[in-house]
Coordinates of C-alpha atoms in Angstrom, one line a residue:
M1 CA -0.1 0.1 0.0
S2 CA 1.2 3.3 -0.7
K3 CA 2.0 5.6 2.2
L4 CA 0.9 8.7 0.2
K5 CA -2.9 9.4 -0.5
I6 CA -4.1 12.0 -2.4
S7 CA -7.6 13.3 -2.8
E8 CA -10.0 12.3 -5.8
A9 CA -10.4 15.8 -7.1
D10 CA -6.6 16.0 -7.2
F11 CA -6.4 12.7 -8.9
L12 CA -9.1 13.2 -11.3
N13 CA -7.7 16.4 -12.4
Y14 CA -4.2 15.0 -13.2
R15 CA -6.1 12.1 -15.0
S16 CA -7.8 14.3 -17.4
K17 CA -4.4 15.5 -18.7
S18 CA -2.4 12.5 -18.4
S19 CA -1.1 10.6 -21.6
L20 CA -0.6 7.2 -19.4
S21 CA -2.7 4.2 -20.1
E22 CA -6.0 3.7 -18.3
K23 CA -4.8 0.6 -16.7
T24 CA -2.0 2.6 -15.1
L25 CA -4.3 5.1 -14.0
D26 CA -6.6 2.8 -12.7
I27 CA -3.9 0.9 -10.6
A28 CA -2.5 4.2 -9.2
Y29 CA -5.8 5.4 -8.4
S30 CA -6.4 2.1 -6.3
G31 CA -3.3 2.7 -4.2
L32 CA -3.2 6.8 -4.1
V33 CA -6.7 7.6 -3.7
L34 CA -8.2 4.3 -2.2
G35 CA -5.2 3.1 -0.3
V36 CA -5.9 -0.4 -1.2
A37 CA -2.9 -2.7 -0.7
N38 CA -0.2 -3.4 -3.6
K39 CA -0.9 -7.3 -3.3
D40 CA -4.8 -6.5 -3.9
I41 CA -4.3 -4.3 -6.6
A42 CA -2.0 -6.7 -8.2
E43 CA -4.7 -9.6 -7.8
K44 CA -7.4 -7.5 -9.3
F45 CA -5.7 -6.3 -12.2
E46 CA -3.7 -9.3 -12.8
V47 CA -0.4 -7.9 -12.6
T48 CA 2.7 -8.4 -10.4
K49 CA 3.0 -6.5 -6.9
G50 CA 6.3 -4.8 -8.6
A51 CA 4.1 -3.7 -11.5
V52 CA 1.7 -2.1 -9.2
T53 CA 4.6 -0.3 -7.5
Q54 CA 6.2 1.1 -10.5
A55 CA 2.7 2.4 -11.9
I56 CA 2.0 4.2 -8.6
A57 CA 5.6 5.6 -8.7
R58 CA 5.2 6.7 -12.3
V59 CA 1.9 8.7 -11.6
K60 CA 3.6 10.0 -8.1
K61 CA 6.5 11.4 -10.1
D62 CA 4.4 12.6 -12.9
M63 CA 2.5 14.5 -10.5
G64 CA 5.5 16.0 -8.4
L65 CA 4.6 14.0 -5.5
T66 CA 7.1 12.6 -3.0
L67 CA 6.8 11.7 0.5
I68 CA 7.5 14.2 3.3
P69 CA 8.2 13.2 6.6
S70 CA 5.9 14.6 9.5
G71 CA 7.3 17.8 10.7
F72 CA 8.5 19.1 7.2
E73 CA 6.9 20.9 4.4
R74 CA 7.3 21.7 0.9
V75 CA 7.5 25.6 0.1
T76 CA 8.0 27.6 -3.0
A77 CA 8.8 31.3 -2.7
I78 CA 10.4 33.9 -4.6
L79 CA 13.2 35.9 -2.4
P80 CA 16.0 38.4 -2.7
E81 CA 19.4 36.5 -3.4
H82 CA 20.6 36.6 0.1
Q83 CA 17.3 35.1 1.3
A84 CA 17.2 32.5 -1.2
Y85 CA 20.7 31.4 -0.4
Q86 CA 19.8 31.0 3.4
V87 CA 16.9 28.7 2.4
R88 CA 19.4 26.8 0.0
L89 CA 21.3 26.1 3.2
W90 CA 18.1 25.1 5.1
E91 CA 17.0 22.8 2.5
E92 CA 20.2 20.9 2.5
K93 CA 20.0 20.4 6.0
A94 CA 16.5 19.1 6.0
S95 CA 17.4 16.9 2.9
N96 CA 19.9 15.5 4.9
K97 CA 17.6 15.0 8.1
I98 CA 15.1 13.4 5.8
K99 CA 17.6 11.0 4.4
E100 CA 18.6 10.0 8.0
I101 CA 15.0 9.5 8.9
Q102 CA 14.3 7.3 5.6
S103 CA 17.6 5.5 6.5
E104 CA 16.3 4.9 9.9
N105 CA 12.9 3.7 8.9
N106 CA 14.4 1.5 6.1
S107 CA 16.8 -0.5 8.7
S108 CA 13.9 -0.7 11.3
S109 CA 11.7 -2.1 8.8
T110 CA 14.4 -5.0 7.6
T111 CA 14.9 -5.9 11.0
K112 CA 11.3 -6.6 12.0
G113 CA 10.7 -9.6 10.2
R114 CA 14.1 -11.2 11.8
S115 CA 14.1 -13.5 14.9
R116 CA 16.6 -13.2 17.4

């Protein structure tokens, strides 16, 4: 299941402009809007879980969506040069922190299934 959920309105707006196949869009809709588990989507559309993951990733990339951890927010601003410089420094620091969080999440999820 995709951890990112988007509104039906946002997805339908994207869908009306997308050149992706109907099947790819239906798969992505199931995961991104309805929150259906990838395994269940794969069974419904008779594709592999990898194909589901790929379809969802393709739509997320095309929509400009990324997972942003709790406590972080994406912003867009037009600033004077000196302020933009400071924001780029903050962005670099935040990106490093996000990578650290993702790394911790990945390592904890890989050890959950192991017995000691």
